[in-house]
Coordinates of C-alpha atoms and ligand atoms in Angstrom, one line a residue:
M1 CA 159.0 101.0 120.7
L2 CA 158.5 100.8 116.8
K3 CA 156.7 104.3 116.2
L4 CA 153.9 104.1 114.0
D5 CA 153.1 107.9 113.2
F6 CA 156.3 108.4 111.2
H7 CA 155.8 107.7 107.3
P8 CA 158.0 108.5 103.9
T9 CA 157.0 110.5 101.4
G10 CA 156.0 108.8 98.2
K11 CA 155.4 105.2 97.7
H12 CA 157.6 102.8 98.9
F13 CA 159.6 100.5 96.7
L14 CA 158.6 96.7 98.0
Q15 CA 160.6 94.5 96.1
I16 CA 160.7 91.7 97.8
P17 CA 160.1 87.9 95.6
G18 CA 156.5 88.5 97.5
P19 CA 154.2 89.7 98.8
S20 CA 154.8 91.9 96.3
P21 CA 153.2 95.3 95.1
V22 CA 148.9 95.5 95.0
P23 CA 147.4 97.8 92.6
D24 CA 144.9 100.3 92.8
R25 CA 142.8 98.8 91.8
I26 CA 142.4 95.7 93.6
L27 CA 142.9 96.9 96.8
R28 CA 139.6 99.8 95.5
A29 CA 138.1 96.0 94.9
M30 CA 139.3 94.6 98.4
S31 CA 137.1 97.8 99.8
L32 CA 133.6 96.2 99.1
P33 CA 131.7 95.7 102.1
T34 CA 131.8 91.7 103.2
I35 CA 128.4 89.7 102.4
D36 CA 127.5 86.7 103.7
H37 CA 129.3 83.9 102.1
R38 CA 126.2 82.0 102.5
G39 CA 123.8 84.6 100.6
P40 CA 123.0 84.5 96.8
E41 CA 125.4 87.0 96.1
F42 CA 128.6 85.2 97.2
G43 CA 127.9 82.6 95.2
V44 CA 128.6 84.5 91.9
L45 CA 132.2 85.9 93.5
G46 CA 132.6 82.3 94.4
T47 CA 131.4 80.7 90.7
K48 CA 134.1 83.8 89.0
V49 CA 137.0 82.4 91.3
L50 CA 136.9 79.6 91.4
T51 CA 136.6 79.7 87.1
G52 CA 139.4 82.3 86.2
M53 CA 141.8 80.8 88.8
Q54 CA 141.2 77.0 86.2
A55 CA 141.6 79.4 83.1
I56 CA 145.3 81.2 85.6
F57 CA 146.7 77.7 86.2
K58 CA 145.4 76.0 82.3
T59 CA 143.6 74.0 83.7
R60 CA 139.9 72.0 83.1
H61 CA 139.9 70.2 86.7
P62 CA 139.0 71.5 90.2
V63 CA 141.3 74.6 91.9
I64 CA 140.6 74.5 95.4
I65 CA 140.9 77.9 97.3
Y66 CA 142.2 78.2 101.2
P67 CA 142.6 81.1 103.7
A68 CA 145.7 80.4 104.3
S69 CA 149.6 81.1 103.4
G70 CA 151.4 79.4 100.6
T71 CA 152.9 76.7 103.3
G72 CA 149.2 75.6 104.2
A73 CA 148.2 74.8 100.0
W74 CA 151.7 72.7 101.0
E75 CA 150.2 71.3 103.4
A76 CA 146.8 70.3 102.2
A77 CA 148.7 69.6 99.1
M78 CA 150.4 66.5 100.3
C79 CA 147.4 65.3 103.6
N80 CA 144.9 65.2 100.6
T81 CA 146.8 62.5 99.0
L82 CA 149.6 60.2 101.0
S83 CA 149.8 58.5 104.1
P84 CA 151.6 58.2 107.1
G85 CA 154.9 56.5 106.5
D86 CA 154.6 57.2 102.7
A87 CA 158.3 57.6 100.7
V88 CA 158.4 60.7 98.2
L89 CA 161.0 62.7 96.2
M90 CA 161.6 65.6 96.4
Y91 CA 164.0 67.6 94.6
E92 CA 166.1 70.3 96.7
T93 CA 166.8 73.7 94.7
G94 CA 167.2 75.7 98.1
H95 CA 165.6 77.0 100.5
F96 CA 161.8 76.8 100.1
A97 CA 161.7 73.0 98.6
A98 CA 164.1 72.4 101.7
L99 CA 161.5 74.4 103.7
W100 CA 158.6 71.5 102.0
V101 CA 160.7 68.3 103.2
K102 CA 160.3 70.0 106.3
L103 CA 157.1 69.6 106.5
A104 CA 156.4 66.7 104.7
K105 CA 158.9 64.9 107.5
R106 CA 156.7 66.5 110.0
L107 CA 153.7 65.1 108.3
G108 CA 154.3 62.1 109.4
L109 CA 156.1 61.2 105.5
V110 CA 160.0 59.9 104.4
P111 CA 161.2 62.3 101.6
E112 CA 163.8 61.0 100.0
V113 CA 166.1 64.3 98.7
V114 CA 167.4 64.5 95.0
G115 CA 169.6 67.2 94.2
W116 CA 172.6 69.0 92.6
S117 CA 175.3 66.1 93.7
G118 CA 179.1 67.7 91.8
A119 CA 181.2 69.6 94.0
D120 CA 180.0 73.7 94.0
E121 CA 182.8 75.9 93.9
F122 CA 180.6 78.9 94.0
M123 CA 178.6 78.4 97.2
P124 CA 179.9 75.2 98.3
H125 CA 178.1 75.4 101.6
A126 CA 175.1 75.4 99.1
P127 CA 175.4 72.6 96.5
G128 CA 173.2 72.9 94.0
W129 CA 172.0 76.0 95.1
G130 CA 171.6 77.8 92.3
R131 CA 171.1 75.3 90.0
G132 CA 166.9 74.4 88.5
V133 CA 166.1 70.3 88.5
Q134 CA 167.9 68.0 86.9
A135 CA 165.0 65.8 85.4
D136 CA 167.8 63.0 84.9
L137 CA 167.9 62.8 88.0
I138 CA 164.3 61.9 89.0
E139 CA 163.9 59.6 86.2
Q140 CA 167.1 57.5 87.1
R141 CA 166.0 56.8 91.0
L142 CA 162.4 55.7 89.6
R143 CA 163.7 53.6 87.5
K144 CA 165.6 51.5 90.5
D145 CA 162.1 51.9 92.4
T146 CA 160.3 48.4 91.2
E147 CA 158.0 48.6 93.8
H148 CA 157.0 51.8 93.4
R149 CA 157.5 53.1 97.2
L150 CA 158.1 56.2 95.8
K151 CA 154.4 57.9 95.8
A152 CA 154.8 61.4 94.7
V153 CA 157.1 63.3 93.1
C154 CA 158.1 67.1 94.6
V155 CA 159.8 70.1 92.5
V156 CA 159.7 73.8 93.1
H157 CA 158.1 75.6 89.9
N158 CA 160.2 78.8 90.8
E159 CA 162.6 78.5 93.5
T160 CA 162.4 81.8 95.0
S161 CA 165.3 82.0 97.8
T162 CA 167.7 81.6 94.3
G163 CA 165.5 82.6 91.3
V164 CA 165.8 79.9 89.4
T165 CA 163.2 78.7 87.3
S166 CA 162.6 74.8 86.5
D167 CA 161.5 72.9 83.6
I168 CA 158.1 71.1 84.9
A169 CA 157.7 69.4 81.1
A170 CA 160.6 68.0 81.8
V171 CA 160.4 66.6 84.7
R172 CA 156.9 64.5 84.0
K173 CA 158.9 63.6 80.6
A174 CA 161.0 62.2 83.4
I175 CA 158.2 60.2 85.5
D176 CA 156.9 58.9 82.3
A177 CA 159.9 57.4 80.9
A178 CA 160.5 55.8 84.0
R179 CA 156.8 54.5 83.5
H180 CA 156.6 55.0 87.6
P181 CA 153.3 55.8 89.1
A182 CA 154.4 58.4 91.9
L183 CA 152.5 61.7 91.4
L184 CA 153.8 65.0 90.5
M185 CA 153.6 67.7 92.4
V186 CA 154.8 71.3 91.9
D187 CA 155.4 74.3 94.3
T188 CA 154.2 76.9 91.7
I189 CA 153.7 79.9 94.6
S190 CA 155.9 82.1 93.7
G191 CA 155.5 80.6 89.5
I192 CA 151.8 81.2 88.8
A193 CA 150.4 84.1 86.8
S194 CA 154.0 85.3 86.4
V195 CA 155.8 81.9 84.7
D196 CA 154.3 79.7 81.8
Y197 CA 152.4 77.4 84.0
R198 CA 150.4 74.3 82.1
H199 CA 148.8 71.9 85.1
D200 CA 147.2 69.9 82.0
E201 CA 149.6 69.7 79.6
W202 CA 152.5 69.1 82.1
G203 CA 150.7 66.5 83.8
I204 CA 150.4 68.1 87.0
D205 CA 148.9 66.5 90.1
V206 CA 149.3 69.4 92.7
G207 CA 149.7 72.7 91.7
I208 CA 150.5 74.8 94.9
G209 CA 150.0 78.7 94.4
S210 CA 149.4 81.4 97.0
S211 CA 147.9 85.2 96.5
Q212 CA 150.3 87.3 97.3
K213 CA 153.1 87.1 94.7
G214 CA 152.0 87.0 90.9
L215 CA 148.9 87.6 91.3
M216 CA 149.6 90.7 92.9
L217 CA 147.1 89.8 96.0
P218 CA 147.6 90.0 99.6
P219 CA 149.0 87.4 101.7
G220 CA 146.0 85.3 103.0
I221 CA 144.8 83.1 100.1
S222 CA 146.6 79.8 98.9
F223 CA 146.0 77.2 95.7
N224 CA 145.7 73.7 95.2
A225 CA 144.9 73.0 91.3
I226 CA 143.8 69.1 91.4
S227 CA 144.0 66.6 88.9
P228 CA 141.8 63.4 88.3
R229 CA 144.5 61.4 89.9
A230 CA 144.9 63.2 92.7
I231 CA 141.1 63.1 93.5
E232 CA 141.4 59.2 93.4
A233 CA 144.3 58.8 95.6
M234 CA 142.1 61.4 98.1
K235 CA 139.8 58.3 98.4
T236 CA 143.0 55.7 100.0
A237 CA 145.1 58.9 101.3
R238 CA 144.7 58.1 105.4
L239 CA 147.0 61.0 106.7
P240 CA 145.0 62.8 109.3
R241 CA 143.2 66.1 107.5
S242 CA 140.3 67.9 108.2
F243 CA 140.6 71.8 107.6
W244 CA 142.6 70.8 104.2
S245 CA 140.1 67.8 103.1
W246 CA 139.3 68.7 99.4
D247 CA 136.4 66.0 99.2
E248 CA 133.9 68.7 101.1
M249 CA 135.6 71.9 99.4
L250 CA 134.5 70.2 96.3
E251 CA 131.2 69.3 96.9
F252 CA 130.4 72.5 98.5
N253 CA 132.5 74.5 95.4
K254 CA 130.4 73.1 92.6
D255 CA 127.8 76.0 93.6
G256 CA 131.2 78.1 94.1
Y257 CA 130.2 78.5 98.0
F258 CA 132.8 77.3 101.2
P259 CA 132.7 75.0 104.1
Y260 CA 133.9 77.6 106.3
T261 CA 134.3 80.8 106.0
P262 CA 136.2 82.1 102.8
S263 CA 138.1 85.5 102.5
T264 CA 135.3 87.6 100.7
N265 CA 137.7 90.8 100.2
V266 CA 140.5 88.8 99.1
L267 CA 138.2 87.4 96.7
Y268 CA 136.9 90.5 95.5
G269 CA 141.2 91.2 95.0
L270 CA 141.3 88.1 93.3
A271 CA 138.3 88.0 90.6
E272 CA 140.2 92.1 89.9
A273 CA 143.2 90.4 89.3
I274 CA 141.8 87.6 87.0
D275 CA 140.3 90.2 85.3
M276 CA 143.6 92.4 84.8
L277 CA 145.7 89.0 83.6
Q278 CA 142.9 87.6 81.2
A279 CA 142.1 91.5 79.2
E280 CA 146.6 91.0 79.4
G281 CA 147.0 87.9 78.2
L282 CA 148.3 84.9 80.1
D283 CA 151.5 85.2 77.0
K284 CA 151.6 88.9 77.5
V285 CA 152.0 88.4 81.9
F286 CA 154.7 85.6 81.0
A287 CA 157.0 88.0 78.4
R288 CA 156.4 91.0 80.2
H289 CA 158.2 89.0 83.5
E290 CA 160.6 87.8 81.2
R291 CA 161.7 91.1 80.2
W292 CA 162.0 92.8 83.5
G293 CA 163.9 89.7 84.6
A294 CA 166.3 89.9 81.4
G295 CA 166.6 94.4 82.5
V296 CA 167.5 93.3 86.0
R297 CA 170.5 91.5 84.8
A298 CA 171.7 93.2 82.8
A299 CA 172.2 95.8 85.5
V300 CA 173.9 92.9 88.2
A301 CA 176.3 91.7 84.9
A302 CA 177.8 95.3 84.4
W303 CA 178.1 95.5 88.2
G304 CA 180.1 92.7 88.2
L305 CA 178.6 91.3 90.9
P306 CA 177.8 86.8 91.0
M307 CA 174.1 85.9 90.1
Q308 CA 172.5 83.2 92.5
C309 CA 171.5 81.8 89.1
V310 CA 174.4 79.8 87.9
E311 CA 172.4 78.5 84.7
P312 CA 171.9 80.9 82.6
A313 CA 169.2 79.7 80.8
R314 CA 167.1 78.9 84.1
A315 CA 167.2 82.5 85.8
S316 CA 163.8 83.5 86.9
P317 CA 161.2 85.8 85.3
V318 CA 160.6 86.7 89.1
L319 CA 163.4 87.7 90.8
T320 CA 167.2 87.3 90.8
G321 CA 169.3 86.3 93.0
V322 CA 172.7 89.0 93.5
V323 CA 175.4 87.9 95.3
T324 CA 177.6 90.5 98.0
P325 CA 181.9 89.9 98.0
V326 CA 183.0 88.1 100.1
G327 CA 183.2 89.7 103.1
V328 CA 180.4 92.1 102.5
D329 CA 177.7 90.9 104.9
A330 CA 174.8 91.5 102.3
D331 CA 172.0 91.9 104.6
A332 CA 174.2 94.6 105.9
V333 CA 173.2 96.3 102.6
R334 CA 169.8 95.8 102.8
R335 CA 169.8 97.7 105.6
L336 CA 171.6 100.4 104.5
I337 CA 168.8 100.4 101.8
Y338 CA 165.7 100.1 103.5
E339 CA 166.6 103.0 106.0
R340 CA 167.9 105.7 102.9
F341 CA 165.9 104.9 100.1
D342 CA 162.6 103.1 101.3
L343 CA 163.0 100.2 99.5
S344 CA 162.6 96.9 100.9
L345 CA 164.9 93.9 98.7
G346 CA 164.5 90.1 100.2
T347 CA 167.2 88.8 102.3
G348 CA 169.1 85.7 101.8
L349 CA 167.4 82.7 102.7
G350 CA 168.7 79.6 105.1
K351 CA 171.9 79.0 103.9
L352 CA 172.2 82.0 102.1
K353 CA 172.0 84.5 104.5
G354 CA 173.8 87.5 104.6
R355 CA 175.9 85.9 101.4
M356 CA 173.1 87.4 99.0
F357 CA 170.0 89.5 98.5
R358 CA 166.7 89.2 96.0
I359 CA 165.5 91.8 93.5
G360 CA 161.9 91.3 93.1
H361 CA 160.4 92.3 89.5
L362 CA 157.1 90.8 89.6
G363 CA 153.7 92.0 89.4
D364 CA 152.6 95.0 89.4
S365 CA 155.8 97.0 88.0
N366 CA 157.7 98.6 85.0
D367 CA 160.7 99.8 84.1
L368 CA 161.1 102.6 85.5
A369 CA 160.4 101.4 89.5
L370 CA 162.5 98.7 88.4
L371 CA 165.6 101.2 87.5
A372 CA 163.7 103.1 90.4
T373 CA 165.3 99.5 92.3
V374 CA 168.6 99.1 90.7
A375 CA 169.6 103.0 91.6
G376 CA 168.8 102.2 94.9
C377 CA 171.1 99.2 95.0
E378 CA 173.7 101.1 93.0
M379 CA 173.9 104.1 96.0
G380 CA 173.4 101.4 98.6
F381 CA 176.9 99.6 97.2
K382 CA 178.4 102.7 96.7
L383 CA 177.8 103.8 100.4
S384 CA 179.1 100.3 102.0
G385 CA 181.8 100.7 100.1
V386 CA 181.3 98.0 97.4
K387 CA 184.0 98.9 94.1
L388 CA 181.4 98.3 91.7
A389 CA 182.4 97.0 87.6
A390 CA 179.9 99.3 85.9
S391 CA 176.6 101.3 86.6
G392 CA 173.9 98.5 86.5
I393 CA 171.8 102.0 85.8
L394 CA 172.7 102.0 82.0
A395 CA 173.1 99.1 81.3
A396 CA 168.9 98.0 82.0
M397 CA 167.9 101.9 80.4
E398 CA 169.8 100.3 77.6
Y399 CA 168.4 97.1 78.1
F400 CA 164.5 98.3 78.4
A401 CA 165.1 101.3 75.1
A402 CA 166.7 98.5 72.8
H403 CA 163.5 95.9 74.4
P404 CA 160.9 98.1 73.7
A405 CA 157.5 96.7 75.6
P406 CA 154.4 97.0 73.6
S407 CA 152.9 100.1 73.9
V408 CA 149.6 101.1 76.4
L409 CA 148.6 101.7 73.0
Q410 CA 149.0 99.0 71.2
K411 CA 147.4 96.5 74.5
A412 CA 144.5 98.7 74.3
A413 CA 144.4 97.9 70.6
Ligands
PLP501 C1 156.6 81.9 99.2 C2 156.7 80.9 98.9 C3 156.3 80.1 99.5 C4 155.6 79.8 100.9 O1 154.4 80.4 100.9 P1 154.2 81.6 102.5 O2 152.7 82.3 101.7 O3 155.1 82.1 102.9 O4 153.2 80.7 103.1 C5 156.6 78.1 99.4 N1 157.0 78.1 98.2 C6 157.6 79.4 97.6 C7 158.3 78.5 96.0 C8 157.7 80.4 97.9 O5 158.0 81.5 97.1

């Protein structure tokens, strides 16, 4: 049996790309007493988080908050806008995109999967899992769909299984260039509040987010940011829905309330997270993640190991996928690092199992936490008998030292 009376000293290094570490300030906010969700105080909290999330998604239109993980918000996006048998164009960037396809099939939709079709010498069994969305493939397919049978285009903004960020503005341009009416649905579950995302400007119809990644919250709530076109589509969409229905939510949300019991204490945390993100400024939040990504990639490059992302310009600011040498089980290395150094790294998902692991660098972190993470990996590799070209710790130290972040004092000014 698992012994729960043991706890290592110091803080655990939770370096998986979600859930990310929850700052003490948010944990404290969440420890407030649970209040009556129909009482007068709740409306103030509800209104604050609903309007705050519009700013985070950069939209003037509604954001729905569900007491569910990201998967629930995926389902909500589809069942509110589509009908049984509808064809949808889904781009496969990796494991999360593939899981979304599976969900669409189970709902009774007919996904058509597009993706990178060239030979992949790097990972022949997972072609395209390491590249971003190629918007031209979407444009070509939509141009051929003269009868407009495809009702939605679905893409993942930040593919958390590979560490690749896609250009969503280019996808919007592709849909417009083909003069196609399909809705644009974007999974930004690991992108929101870490990677530049502009709901209105990029003409996104449904943006899907979740609490446990860039928002620095525990798992438990997720989001649909919806456009007026998505709300129009809802009026004729025939997939069954009850818990996920936007119409009742929108009605109650007008005064900051919910049709059923919301996750009150996670919403306290969300209010705090919104304050923290707005005080820093979203542009600075994005730049902070870019800088961390570059520092960690400097370490991996020094090790001489390949990264799962094969398009350097599309490397994710949120996580880095590290490919282990052929014959070295990435999960065995990961387990050893966990047991010896109390550091959690993300496992290789789906087709990437055993071939790579993922280093999360998002949310409530800092340079020294990332250096410790790099050090943990480096020790783990050495103990696993993996020969590294050079020290990643030194490379990351050099990167961070040469690229100063705005100092705490500057931030306060
Ligand atoms: C984490 C994640 C999901 C799944 O969300 P859950 O909260 O685990 O249901 C989906 N898509 C992406 C891109 C993710 O990072």
